[in-house]
Amino acid sequence: MPSRTRLLAGAVCALSAASIPVATAPAATRLVVKGAGFGHGVGMSQYGAYGYALHGVGYEEILTHYYTGTQLGTLTTSPEVAVLLRSSATASFTGASRIGDRALDAGKTYSVRSSGGTVVLRSPTGRSLVSWAGPVRAAGKGGKPVKLLGPGPNGLRDASFRGSLEFRPSGGGLLVVNALDLDSYVRGVVAAESPSSWPADALKAQAVAARTYAITTNAGGGQGFTQWADTRSQVYKGVAAETIATDTAVAATSRQVVTYLGKPIVTYFFSTSGGKTEDVENGFPGARAQPYLRGVVDPYDDVSPKHRWGPYRFTLAQAQHRLGSLVKGSLRSVKVTKRGFSPRIVSAQVVGSRGTTTVDGATLRRRFDLFDSWATFTVIGTTVTKPSKPTPTTTPPAAPTPATPGGGAAFSGRSLRAAALSAAPVAGGRVYTGVLRGRIAGARTGDWILVQRRGEFGLWGTAFWTTARTGGAFRATLPGTGDYRIRWRGLLGPDVTAR
């Protein structure tokens, strides 16, 4: 989703009053949200790496671009990774030739359960065989995978995993943990995180980033596992994720990791940057700034389907429901007060009728269920007013030839209104003089605003163009009754009816 040079914050709609008695239709206001990117924005953009690889850039250069000032290093050993697969009361498995010090028949299915802090092994017929006071591991002969029956991580069922299955008593139940060597783990990650059809250098960059992340993070915090099997760490699907292309990428980069001053770093990665990545302290509020996790320009990320997204339109009532207790009184707007390098939202204010609440970008992303915190929140308010008594017909000036902003003759707001009046229906010596007015938060004086009118079969067409005034206000005489809306920089205002 190319980079945006300016993002505008929303402000409350304020409508000016006419100088003569008017009949006013109820004002309609919308909060319009649009943005870029998908993910937290820190570290390597997976689609950006894909774009680089398509342009012939090697994986080493891809990694050093996203992780500033880093080098590749090689591990002397392959540490073990422990992935939490499931938490349950019982677990069944097959393919294991041994559990603890007890031999098993790999062709049969066994089960385990927790009882009083111990792990109890049961036979295929359900008979208790032996118990252990602590965690116990089941493994296949000669490194063959073991199959965990029933539901597993990331939608898997009856899935096979390399290494061993470790059963740990925990709070009256069991933690099922896959313990395996680092590169076997990475084989189960790469194709789960990146399509195996991607170029080899994109897959190699993913393999090195996944390997480095695994050895520099510990999600379990002493609970007996180091990684989640989902996006809380990185997506892992065991043997089910392995392909020839991704296994080749893992083998070609075996034991390679990203280092800074000789030490492995936390290699955050995510889907789509929108054209720029973000500084770590902005992407993760409260995190310490790191010289190797700085925002960078991401020129080839536009291959992603989420490079740009939206716009999404909310009524203020819908937006207030999503923001919940963050709103004091009635919602007026969402005003961005600080942006990062990318520029993702660092801080913003939820403006209500009774005060404001300061929030970060991650909170807004979560409340509105957005792909990213690189977002704009624009309030567009529109209403129609008309005199309470018809105005006598006057001879309008000659209408100029229509033209599209950016090409041909330029229009002033006055000439556009004259064009509208020239097309206005006249009945009984009277001309319709309804006025469309409102405010677009963030619009600048002179910005072009397209006024659309609903036509036959409910289709919207161009009525005329007008321009924004000071503070984003707009005012234009309408050519007749009907349904209208405005469009500004791709954002649609609410529908209003002129009668």
Short mmCIF file of C-alpha atoms in Angstrom, two decimals:
data_model
loop_
_atom_site.label_atom_id
_atom_site.label_comp_id
_atom_site.label_asym_id
_atom_site.label_seq_id
_atom_site.Cartn_x
_atom_site.Cartn_y
_atom_site.Cartn_z
CA MET A 1 0.00 0.00 0.00
CA PRO A 2 3.20 4.10 -1.93
CA SER A 3 4.04 6.56 0.78
CA ARG A 4 1.79 9.46 1.64
CA THR A 5 3.33 12.92 2.07
CA ARG A 6 0.60 14.42 4.22
CA LEU A 7 -2.09 12.87 6.38
CA LEU A 8 -4.85 15.00 7.78
CA ALA A 9 -6.57 14.70 11.13
CA GLY A 10 -10.31 14.96 11.59
CA ALA A 11 -12.11 17.86 13.24
CA VAL A 12 -15.74 18.41 14.13
CA CYS A 13 -18.12 19.65 11.43
CA ALA A 14 -19.30 23.24 11.97
CA LEU A 15 -22.01 24.69 9.75
CA SER A 16 -22.38 28.44 9.19
CA ALA A 17 -25.80 30.04 9.43
CA ALA A 18 -27.43 31.87 6.54
CA SER A 19 -28.16 35.55 6.85
CA ILE A 20 -31.86 35.11 5.97
CA PRO A 21 -34.52 32.81 7.50
CA VAL A 22 -33.98 29.31 6.20
CA ALA A 23 -35.50 25.86 6.38
CA THR A 24 -32.68 23.44 7.18
CA ALA A 25 -32.54 19.68 6.60
CA PRO A 26 -30.92 17.61 9.36
CA ALA A 27 -27.14 17.64 8.99
CA ALA A 28 -25.44 14.37 8.07
CA THR A 29 -21.91 13.67 9.29
CA ARG A 30 -19.55 10.82 8.52
CA LEU A 31 -16.16 9.76 9.85
CA VAL A 32 -14.18 8.49 6.87
CA VAL A 33 -11.12 6.30 7.51
CA LYS A 34 -8.52 5.29 4.95
CA GLY A 35 -4.94 4.18 5.26
CA ALA A 36 -1.98 2.10 4.19
CA GLY A 37 -0.10 -1.02 5.21
CA PHE A 38 -0.92 -4.17 7.13
CA GLY A 39 0.77 -4.94 10.43
CA HIS A 40 2.76 -3.15 13.11
CA GLY A 41 5.16 -1.54 10.63
CA VAL A 42 8.44 -2.40 12.39
CA GLY A 43 11.33 -4.23 10.72
CA MET A 44 10.99 -6.13 7.45
CA SER A 45 7.96 -5.76 5.22
CA GLN A 46 7.31 -9.19 3.71
CA TYR A 47 5.70 -7.75 0.59
CA GLY A 48 8.48 -5.20 0.40
CA ALA A 49 11.05 -8.02 0.48
CA TYR A 50 9.04 -9.76 -2.24
CA GLY A 51 9.15 -6.59 -4.33
CA TYR A 52 12.91 -6.25 -3.83
CA ALA A 53 13.45 -9.88 -4.88
CA LEU A 54 11.36 -9.30 -8.01
CA HIS A 55 13.81 -6.49 -8.85
CA GLY A 56 16.79 -8.82 -8.49
CA VAL A 57 17.96 -7.74 -5.03
CA GLY A 58 19.65 -10.49 -2.97
CA TYR A 59 18.47 -11.56 0.47
CA GLU A 60 21.55 -10.16 2.25
CA GLU A 61 20.86 -6.69 0.86
CA ILE A 62 17.14 -7.03 1.61
CA LEU A 63 17.87 -7.78 5.27
CA THR A 64 20.42 -4.98 5.73
CA HIS A 65 17.96 -2.53 4.18
CA TYR A 66 15.22 -3.25 6.70
CA TYR A 67 17.51 -3.79 9.71
CA THR A 68 19.72 -0.71 9.62
CA GLY A 69 23.46 -1.17 10.17
CA THR A 70 23.28 -4.94 10.60
CA GLN A 71 25.37 -7.82 9.22
CA LEU A 72 24.75 -11.52 8.76
CA GLY A 73 26.38 -13.88 11.24
CA THR A 74 26.48 -17.68 11.61
CA LEU A 75 25.54 -19.64 14.73
CA THR A 76 28.03 -22.24 15.93
CA THR A 77 25.25 -24.42 17.36
CA SER A 78 21.56 -24.98 16.60
CA PRO A 79 19.56 -24.21 19.75
CA GLU A 80 16.25 -25.87 20.59
CA VAL A 81 12.94 -24.09 20.08
CA ALA A 82 9.82 -24.91 22.14
CA VAL A 83 6.49 -24.02 20.47
CA LEU A 84 3.19 -24.12 22.35
CA LEU A 85 0.76 -26.13 20.22
CA ARG A 86 -2.19 -26.52 22.52
CA SER A 87 -3.48 -26.23 26.07
CA SER A 88 -6.02 -28.92 26.94
CA ALA A 89 -7.09 -31.48 29.55
CA THR A 90 -5.92 -34.43 27.45
CA ALA A 91 -3.97 -35.10 24.26
CA SER A 92 -3.70 -38.01 21.84
CA PHE A 93 -0.77 -38.80 19.55
CA THR A 94 0.64 -41.39 17.20
CA GLY A 95 3.93 -42.04 15.45
CA ALA A 96 6.00 -42.01 18.66
CA SER A 97 8.37 -44.89 19.38
CA ARG A 98 9.20 -43.66 22.89
CA ILE A 99 7.81 -41.47 25.65
CA GLY A 100 10.18 -40.74 28.51
CA ASP A 101 12.00 -44.03 29.13
CA ARG A 102 9.11 -46.20 27.91
CA ALA A 103 9.02 -47.80 24.44
CA LEU A 104 5.87 -47.36 22.34
CA ASP A 105 4.44 -48.87 19.18
CA ALA A 106 4.69 -46.07 16.58
CA GLY A 107 1.70 -47.47 14.72
CA LYS A 108 -0.67 -47.12 17.66
CA THR A 109 -2.45 -44.15 19.21
CA TYR A 110 -1.79 -43.21 22.83
CA SER A 111 -3.19 -40.50 25.05
CA VAL A 112 -2.02 -38.51 28.05
CA ARG A 113 -3.88 -36.59 30.74
CA SER A 114 -3.03 -34.51 33.76
CA SER A 115 -3.84 -35.86 37.22
CA GLY A 116 -2.77 -34.09 40.39
CA GLY A 117 0.20 -32.43 38.73
CA THR A 118 1.38 -35.63 37.04
CA VAL A 119 1.22 -36.76 33.41
CA VAL A 120 -0.54 -40.12 32.97
CA LEU A 121 0.02 -42.21 29.83
CA ARG A 122 -2.92 -44.31 28.66
CA SER A 123 -2.91 -47.23 26.25
CA PRO A 124 -4.88 -47.33 22.97
CA THR A 125 -7.69 -48.99 24.96
CA GLY A 126 -7.65 -46.27 27.66
CA ARG A 127 -5.79 -48.20 30.37
CA SER A 128 -3.38 -46.20 32.55
CA LEU A 129 0.18 -47.36 31.89
CA VAL A 130 2.59 -45.07 33.71
CA SER A 131 2.83 -41.55 35.13
CA TRP A 132 5.48 -38.84 35.47
CA ALA A 133 5.73 -36.12 38.09
CA GLY A 134 6.82 -33.49 35.55
CA PRO A 135 6.99 -32.86 31.81
CA VAL A 136 7.63 -35.85 29.55
CA ARG A 137 8.52 -36.07 25.84
CA ALA A 138 7.31 -38.39 23.09
CA ALA A 139 9.43 -38.78 19.93
CA GLY A 140 9.50 -40.84 16.73
CA LYS A 141 12.25 -43.27 15.79
CA GLY A 142 15.16 -41.77 13.88
CA GLY A 143 13.73 -38.26 13.97
CA LYS A 144 10.45 -39.17 12.29
CA PRO A 145 7.60 -36.70 12.95
CA VAL A 146 5.00 -37.32 15.65
CA LYS A 147 1.34 -36.61 14.92
CA LEU A 148 -0.79 -34.67 17.40
CA LEU A 149 -4.41 -35.74 16.96
CA GLY A 150 -7.33 -33.37 17.17
CA PRO A 151 -7.21 -29.58 16.83
CA GLY A 152 -3.81 -27.95 16.59
CA PRO A 153 -2.47 -24.45 15.97
CA ASN A 154 -3.57 -22.18 13.10
CA GLY A 155 -6.51 -24.32 12.07
CA LEU A 156 -4.52 -27.54 11.72
CA ARG A 157 -5.96 -30.90 12.70
CA ASP A 158 -4.10 -34.21 13.14
CA ALA A 159 -0.87 -32.39 12.28
CA SER A 160 2.66 -33.81 12.28
CA PHE A 161 5.65 -32.15 13.93
CA ARG A 162 9.36 -32.80 13.88
CA GLY A 163 11.36 -33.20 17.09
CA SER A 164 9.27 -34.28 20.06
CA LEU A 165 5.95 -33.55 21.72
CA GLU A 166 6.39 -32.46 25.31
CA PHE A 167 3.46 -32.78 27.72
CA ARG A 168 3.64 -30.40 30.69
CA PRO A 169 1.15 -30.36 33.59
CA SER A 170 -0.25 -26.86 34.04
CA GLY A 171 -3.16 -25.70 36.21
CA GLY A 172 -4.98 -29.02 36.14
CA GLY A 173 -4.46 -29.46 32.39
CA LEU A 174 -1.66 -29.99 29.89
CA LEU A 175 0.51 -27.79 27.76
CA VAL A 176 1.43 -29.57 24.53
CA VAL A 177 4.79 -28.21 23.36
CA ASN A 178 6.74 -29.05 20.21
CA ALA A 179 10.46 -29.13 21.09
CA LEU A 180 12.74 -29.24 18.04
CA ASP A 181 16.00 -27.93 16.62
CA LEU A 182 16.10 -24.40 15.21
CA ASP A 183 16.26 -25.11 11.47
CA SER A 184 13.51 -27.75 11.67
CA TYR A 185 11.39 -25.10 13.32
CA VAL A 186 12.19 -22.55 10.61
CA ARG A 187 11.10 -25.07 7.96
CA GLY A 188 7.64 -24.98 9.54
CA VAL A 189 7.58 -21.17 9.58
CA VAL A 190 8.75 -19.88 6.19
CA ALA A 191 5.90 -21.14 3.99
CA ALA A 192 3.40 -20.32 6.74
CA GLU A 193 4.59 -16.71 6.68
CA SER A 194 5.41 -16.22 2.96
CA PRO A 195 3.96 -17.90 -0.16
CA SER A 196 6.33 -20.64 -1.35
CA SER A 197 5.89 -19.32 -4.92
CA TRP A 198 7.79 -16.14 -4.06
CA PRO A 199 11.33 -15.61 -5.43
CA ALA A 200 14.13 -17.50 -3.70
CA ASP A 201 15.72 -14.37 -2.19
CA ALA A 202 12.45 -13.31 -0.57
CA LEU A 203 12.16 -16.79 1.01
CA LYS A 204 15.79 -16.69 2.14
CA ALA A 205 15.25 -13.29 3.78
CA GLN A 206 12.20 -14.73 5.54
CA ALA A 207 14.17 -17.77 6.71
CA VAL A 208 16.96 -15.67 8.23
CA ALA A 209 14.50 -13.27 9.87
CA ALA A 210 12.44 -16.15 11.32
CA ARG A 211 15.54 -17.91 12.61
CA THR A 212 16.87 -14.77 14.27
CA TYR A 213 13.51 -13.92 15.82
CA ALA A 214 13.24 -17.41 17.31
CA ILE A 215 16.53 -17.20 19.20
CA THR A 216 16.06 -13.63 20.47
CA THR A 217 12.53 -13.88 21.89
CA ASN A 218 10.93 -15.90 24.68
CA ALA A 219 7.14 -15.71 24.63
CA GLY A 220 6.63 -18.25 27.41
CA GLY A 221 8.43 -16.36 30.15
CA GLY A 222 9.40 -19.50 32.05
CA GLN A 223 6.25 -21.54 31.31
CA GLY A 224 8.13 -24.17 29.34
CA PHE A 225 7.83 -22.76 25.82
CA THR A 226 9.56 -19.99 23.90
CA GLN A 227 7.26 -19.37 20.92
CA TRP A 228 3.57 -19.15 20.19
CA ALA A 229 2.47 -20.91 17.02
CA ASP A 230 0.64 -17.84 15.71
CA THR A 231 1.25 -14.16 15.00
CA ARG A 232 1.95 -13.45 18.66
CA SER A 233 5.37 -14.87 17.75
CA GLN A 234 5.43 -16.10 14.14
CA VAL A 235 3.12 -18.48 12.32
CA TYR A 236 4.27 -22.12 12.62
CA LYS A 237 2.54 -25.13 11.02
CA GLY A 238 5.09 -27.91 11.38
CA VAL A 239 5.47 -30.46 8.59
CA ALA A 240 2.28 -29.19 6.90
CA ALA A 241 4.05 -25.95 5.95
CA GLU A 242 7.14 -27.51 4.41
CA THR A 243 7.67 -27.18 0.64
CA ILE A 244 10.64 -27.84 -1.64
CA ALA A 245 11.14 -24.12 -2.28
CA THR A 246 11.03 -23.06 1.36
CA ASP A 247 13.13 -26.02 2.56
CA THR A 248 15.74 -25.01 -0.03
CA ALA A 249 15.74 -21.44 1.33
CA VAL A 250 16.20 -22.69 4.89
CA ALA A 251 19.05 -25.02 3.88
CA ALA A 252 20.78 -22.31 1.82
CA THR A 253 20.82 -19.96 4.84
CA SER A 254 21.44 -22.62 7.52
CA ARG A 255 22.36 -21.07 10.90
CA GLN A 256 22.53 -17.55 9.43
CA VAL A 257 21.14 -14.78 11.63
CA VAL A 258 20.96 -10.98 11.59
CA THR A 259 23.42 -9.32 13.98
CA TYR A 260 24.22 -5.82 15.19
CA LEU A 261 27.69 -5.29 16.63
CA GLY A 262 28.10 -9.07 16.59
CA LYS A 263 24.92 -9.92 18.52
CA PRO A 264 21.64 -11.31 17.11
CA ILE A 265 18.77 -8.81 17.18
CA VAL A 266 14.99 -9.11 17.43
CA THR A 267 14.01 -9.23 13.76
CA TYR A 268 10.43 -8.00 13.73
CA PHE A 269 8.65 -8.45 10.43
CA PHE A 270 5.12 -7.89 9.14
CA SER A 271 3.05 -8.02 5.97
CA THR A 272 2.84 -4.62 4.27
CA SER A 273 4.53 -1.27 4.95
CA GLY A 274 2.49 1.06 2.76
CA GLY A 275 5.75 2.54 1.45
CA LYS A 276 7.62 3.21 4.70
CA THR A 277 8.41 1.16 7.80
CA GLU A 278 8.34 2.64 11.31
CA ASP A 279 10.70 3.28 14.22
CA VAL A 280 10.29 0.58 16.87
CA GLU A 281 9.39 2.97 19.68
CA ASN A 282 6.49 4.27 17.58
CA GLY A 283 5.32 0.86 16.38
CA PHE A 284 5.38 -0.61 19.89
CA PRO A 285 4.53 2.12 22.44
CA GLY A 286 6.88 1.86 25.40
CA ALA A 287 9.65 0.07 23.48
CA ARG A 288 13.17 1.46 23.58
CA ALA A 289 14.59 3.03 20.44
CA GLN A 290 17.05 0.74 18.63
CA PRO A 291 19.52 1.83 15.92
CA TYR A 292 18.72 -1.24 13.80
CA LEU A 293 14.91 -0.83 13.93
CA ARG A 294 14.50 2.56 12.28
CA GLY A 295 11.88 3.45 9.71
CA VAL A 296 13.05 3.18 6.10
CA VAL A 297 11.57 3.92 2.71
CA ASP A 298 10.11 0.75 1.15
CA PRO A 299 9.88 1.40 -2.61
CA TYR A 300 8.55 -1.95 -3.86
CA ASP A 301 5.89 -2.65 -1.26
CA ASP A 302 3.17 -1.57 -3.69
CA VAL A 303 2.88 -5.19 -4.90
CA SER A 304 0.79 -5.84 -1.78
CA PRO A 305 -3.03 -5.85 -2.07
CA LYS A 306 -3.11 -3.88 1.20
CA HIS A 307 -0.61 -1.22 0.14
CA ARG A 308 -3.59 1.15 0.29
CA TRP A 309 -6.97 0.37 1.83
CA GLY A 310 -10.31 2.02 2.53
CA PRO A 311 -12.02 4.34 2.65
CA TYR A 312 -14.40 3.05 5.31
CA ARG A 313 -17.34 5.25 6.34
CA PHE A 314 -18.86 5.38 9.81
CA THR A 315 -21.66 7.44 11.25
CA LEU A 316 -20.53 9.21 14.39
CA ALA A 317 -22.79 6.87 16.37
CA GLN A 318 -21.06 3.82 14.85
CA ALA A 319 -17.63 5.31 15.53
CA GLN A 320 -18.58 6.15 19.11
CA HIS A 321 -19.74 2.57 19.68
CA ARG A 322 -16.33 1.30 18.58
CA LEU A 323 -14.42 3.78 20.71
CA GLY A 324 -16.58 3.07 23.77
CA SER A 325 -15.35 4.60 27.01
CA LEU A 326 -12.66 6.58 25.19
CA VAL A 327 -15.38 9.08 24.20
CA LYS A 328 -16.31 11.74 26.73
CA GLY A 329 -19.86 12.81 25.95
CA SER A 330 -20.74 12.64 22.25
CA LEU A 331 -18.06 11.97 19.65
CA ARG A 332 -16.99 14.97 17.60
CA SER A 333 -13.80 13.81 15.87
CA VAL A 334 -10.56 11.88 16.02
CA LYS A 335 -7.64 14.30 15.85
CA VAL A 336 -4.14 12.97 15.16
CA THR A 337 -1.54 14.90 17.19
CA LYS A 338 1.68 13.04 16.36
CA ARG A 339 2.83 10.73 13.58
CA GLY A 340 5.94 8.67 13.18
CA PHE A 341 8.38 8.31 10.31
CA SER A 342 6.02 6.27 8.14
CA PRO A 343 3.75 8.19 9.20
CA ARG A 344 1.84 5.81 11.45
CA ILE A 345 -0.13 7.33 14.30
CA VAL A 346 1.88 7.80 17.48
CA SER A 347 -0.77 9.70 19.42
CA ALA A 348 -4.22 11.12 18.80
CA GLN A 349 -7.13 12.67 20.61
CA VAL A 350 -10.65 11.32 20.70
CA VAL A 351 -12.61 14.58 20.83
CA GLY A 352 -15.96 14.46 22.59
CA SER A 353 -18.51 17.05 23.64
CA ARG A 354 -17.27 16.80 27.24
CA GLY A 355 -13.52 16.54 26.70
CA THR A 356 -10.74 14.66 24.95
CA THR A 357 -8.98 11.36 25.53
CA THR A 358 -5.40 10.75 24.37
CA VAL A 359 -4.80 7.40 22.63
CA ASP A 360 -2.04 5.74 20.60
CA GLY A 361 -2.23 4.40 17.07
CA ALA A 362 -2.36 0.78 18.18
CA THR A 363 -5.52 1.48 20.18
CA LEU A 364 -7.25 3.17 17.24
CA ARG A 365 -6.23 0.31 14.97
CA ARG A 366 -7.72 -2.21 17.39
CA ARG A 367 -10.95 -0.29 18.10
CA PHE A 368 -11.73 0.29 14.41
CA ASP A 369 -10.40 -3.13 13.33
CA LEU A 370 -8.01 -1.52 10.83
CA PHE A 371 -5.19 -3.21 8.94
CA ASP A 372 -2.64 -0.70 10.24
CA SER A 373 -2.24 2.47 12.29
CA TRP A 374 -1.17 4.38 9.17
CA ALA A 375 -4.60 5.96 8.85
CA THR A 376 -6.48 9.21 8.42
CA PHE A 377 -9.71 10.09 10.23
CA THR A 378 -11.69 12.73 8.34
CA VAL A 379 -15.03 14.13 9.46
CA ILE A 380 -17.25 15.32 6.61
CA GLY A 381 -20.46 17.14 7.48
CA THR A 382 -23.07 18.17 4.90
CA THR A 383 -26.52 19.74 4.99
CA VAL A 384 -28.96 21.43 2.62
CA THR A 385 -30.61 24.77 3.37
CA LYS A 386 -33.13 26.76 1.34
CA PRO A 387 -35.08 29.98 1.84
CA SER A 388 -38.47 29.55 3.48
CA LYS A 389 -40.00 31.47 0.56
CA PRO A 390 -39.03 31.09 -3.10
CA THR A 391 -36.68 33.72 -4.49
CA PRO A 392 -37.71 35.64 -7.61
CA THR A 393 -35.94 34.57 -10.78
CA THR A 394 -32.94 36.61 -11.83
CA THR A 395 -31.05 36.30 -15.06
CA PRO A 396 -27.92 34.26 -14.26
CA PRO A 397 -24.60 35.04 -15.92
CA ALA A 398 -23.55 32.85 -18.82
CA ALA A 399 -22.27 29.47 -17.65
CA PRO A 400 -18.63 28.62 -18.42
CA THR A 401 -17.71 25.46 -20.28
CA PRO A 402 -17.29 22.60 -17.77
CA ALA A 403 -13.77 21.40 -17.14
CA THR A 404 -12.10 18.96 -14.79
CA PRO A 405 -9.73 20.40 -12.16
CA GLY A 406 -6.17 19.89 -13.27
CA GLY A 407 -6.96 20.21 -16.99
CA GLY A 408 -8.52 22.98 -19.08
CA ALA A 409 -9.97 26.17 -17.68
CA ALA A 410 -10.00 26.73 -13.94
CA PHE A 411 -13.29 27.60 -12.21
CA SER A 412 -13.87 29.96 -9.37
CA GLY A 413 -16.47 29.13 -6.77
CA ARG A 414 -18.58 31.99 -8.15
CA SER A 415 -18.51 30.73 -11.73
CA LEU A 416 -19.40 27.22 -10.57
CA ARG A 417 -22.44 28.51 -8.73
CA ALA A 418 -23.40 30.45 -11.82
CA ALA A 419 -23.13 27.25 -13.85
CA ALA A 420 -25.40 25.51 -11.38
CA LEU A 421 -27.94 28.32 -11.50
CA SER A 422 -27.98 28.28 -15.28
CA ALA A 423 -29.16 24.68 -15.13
CA ALA A 424 -31.65 25.27 -12.31
CA PRO A 425 -35.31 24.43 -13.02
CA VAL A 426 -37.61 27.44 -13.24
CA ALA A 427 -41.28 27.08 -12.29
CA GLY A 428 -43.83 29.86 -12.09
CA GLY A 429 -41.15 32.52 -12.48
CA ARG A 430 -39.21 31.11 -9.54
CA VAL A 431 -35.81 29.40 -9.50
CA TYR A 432 -34.75 26.69 -7.04
CA THR A 433 -32.11 28.10 -4.68
CA GLY A 434 -31.29 25.27 -2.34
CA VAL A 435 -27.76 25.49 -0.91
CA LEU A 436 -25.41 22.62 -0.13
CA ARG A 437 -23.06 23.50 2.70
CA GLY A 438 -20.77 21.86 5.19
CA ARG A 439 -17.18 21.37 6.23
CA ILE A 440 -14.41 18.89 5.44
CA ALA A 441 -11.89 18.54 8.22
CA GLY A 442 -8.43 18.95 6.72
CA ALA A 443 -9.48 20.50 3.41
CA ARG A 444 -7.50 23.59 2.40
CA THR A 445 -8.75 26.80 0.90
CA GLY A 446 -9.08 26.29 -2.85
CA ASP A 447 -9.22 22.48 -2.76
CA TRP A 448 -11.51 21.10 -5.44
CA ILE A 449 -14.68 19.39 -4.21
CA LEU A 450 -16.84 17.32 -6.53
CA VAL A 451 -20.60 17.52 -5.95
CA GLN A 452 -22.41 14.40 -7.11
CA ARG A 453 -26.14 13.87 -7.73
CA ARG A 454 -28.04 10.60 -7.71
CA GLY A 455 -29.58 9.92 -11.08
CA GLU A 456 -31.55 7.21 -12.80
CA PHE A 457 -31.28 3.67 -11.38
CA GLY A 458 -29.61 5.10 -8.27
CA LEU A 459 -26.34 5.85 -10.06
CA TRP A 460 -24.24 8.83 -8.93
CA GLY A 461 -22.99 11.31 -11.50
CA THR A 462 -21.16 14.65 -11.51
CA ALA A 463 -23.40 17.64 -10.76
CA PHE A 464 -20.66 20.30 -10.64
CA TRP A 465 -17.37 21.22 -8.93
CA THR A 466 -16.83 23.74 -6.16
CA THR A 467 -13.92 24.74 -3.94
CA ALA A 468 -13.21 24.73 -0.23
CA ARG A 469 -13.10 27.95 1.74
CA THR A 470 -11.28 28.82 4.94
CA GLY A 471 -11.28 25.95 7.43
CA GLY A 472 -12.51 23.44 4.84
CA ALA A 473 -15.99 24.98 4.64
CA PHE A 474 -17.91 24.75 1.37
CA ARG A 475 -21.12 26.30 0.08
CA ALA A 476 -22.75 25.86 -3.32
CA THR A 477 -26.14 26.62 -4.85
CA LEU A 478 -27.83 23.46 -6.09
CA PRO A 479 -29.37 23.07 -9.56
CA GLY A 480 -32.51 21.42 -8.21
CA THR A 481 -34.01 18.94 -5.80
CA GLY A 482 -32.59 15.45 -5.36
CA ASP A 483 -29.97 13.45 -3.47
CA TYR A 484 -26.46 14.89 -3.28
CA ARG A 485 -23.06 14.06 -1.81
CA ILE A 486 -19.55 15.49 -2.06
CA ARG A 487 -16.28 13.80 -2.96
CA TRP A 488 -12.89 15.12 -1.87
CA ARG A 489 -9.56 13.34 -2.46
CA GLY A 490 -11.36 10.05 -2.92
CA LEU A 491 -13.42 10.46 0.27
CA LEU A 492 -17.21 10.47 0.04
CA GLY A 493 -19.39 12.58 2.29
CA PRO A 494 -22.83 11.53 3.56
CA ASP A 495 -25.90 11.54 1.31
CA VAL A 496 -28.26 14.49 1.80
CA THR A 497 -31.60 15.30 0.16
CA ALA A 498 -32.64 18.67 -1.27
CA ARG A 499 -36.43 19.18 -1.46
#
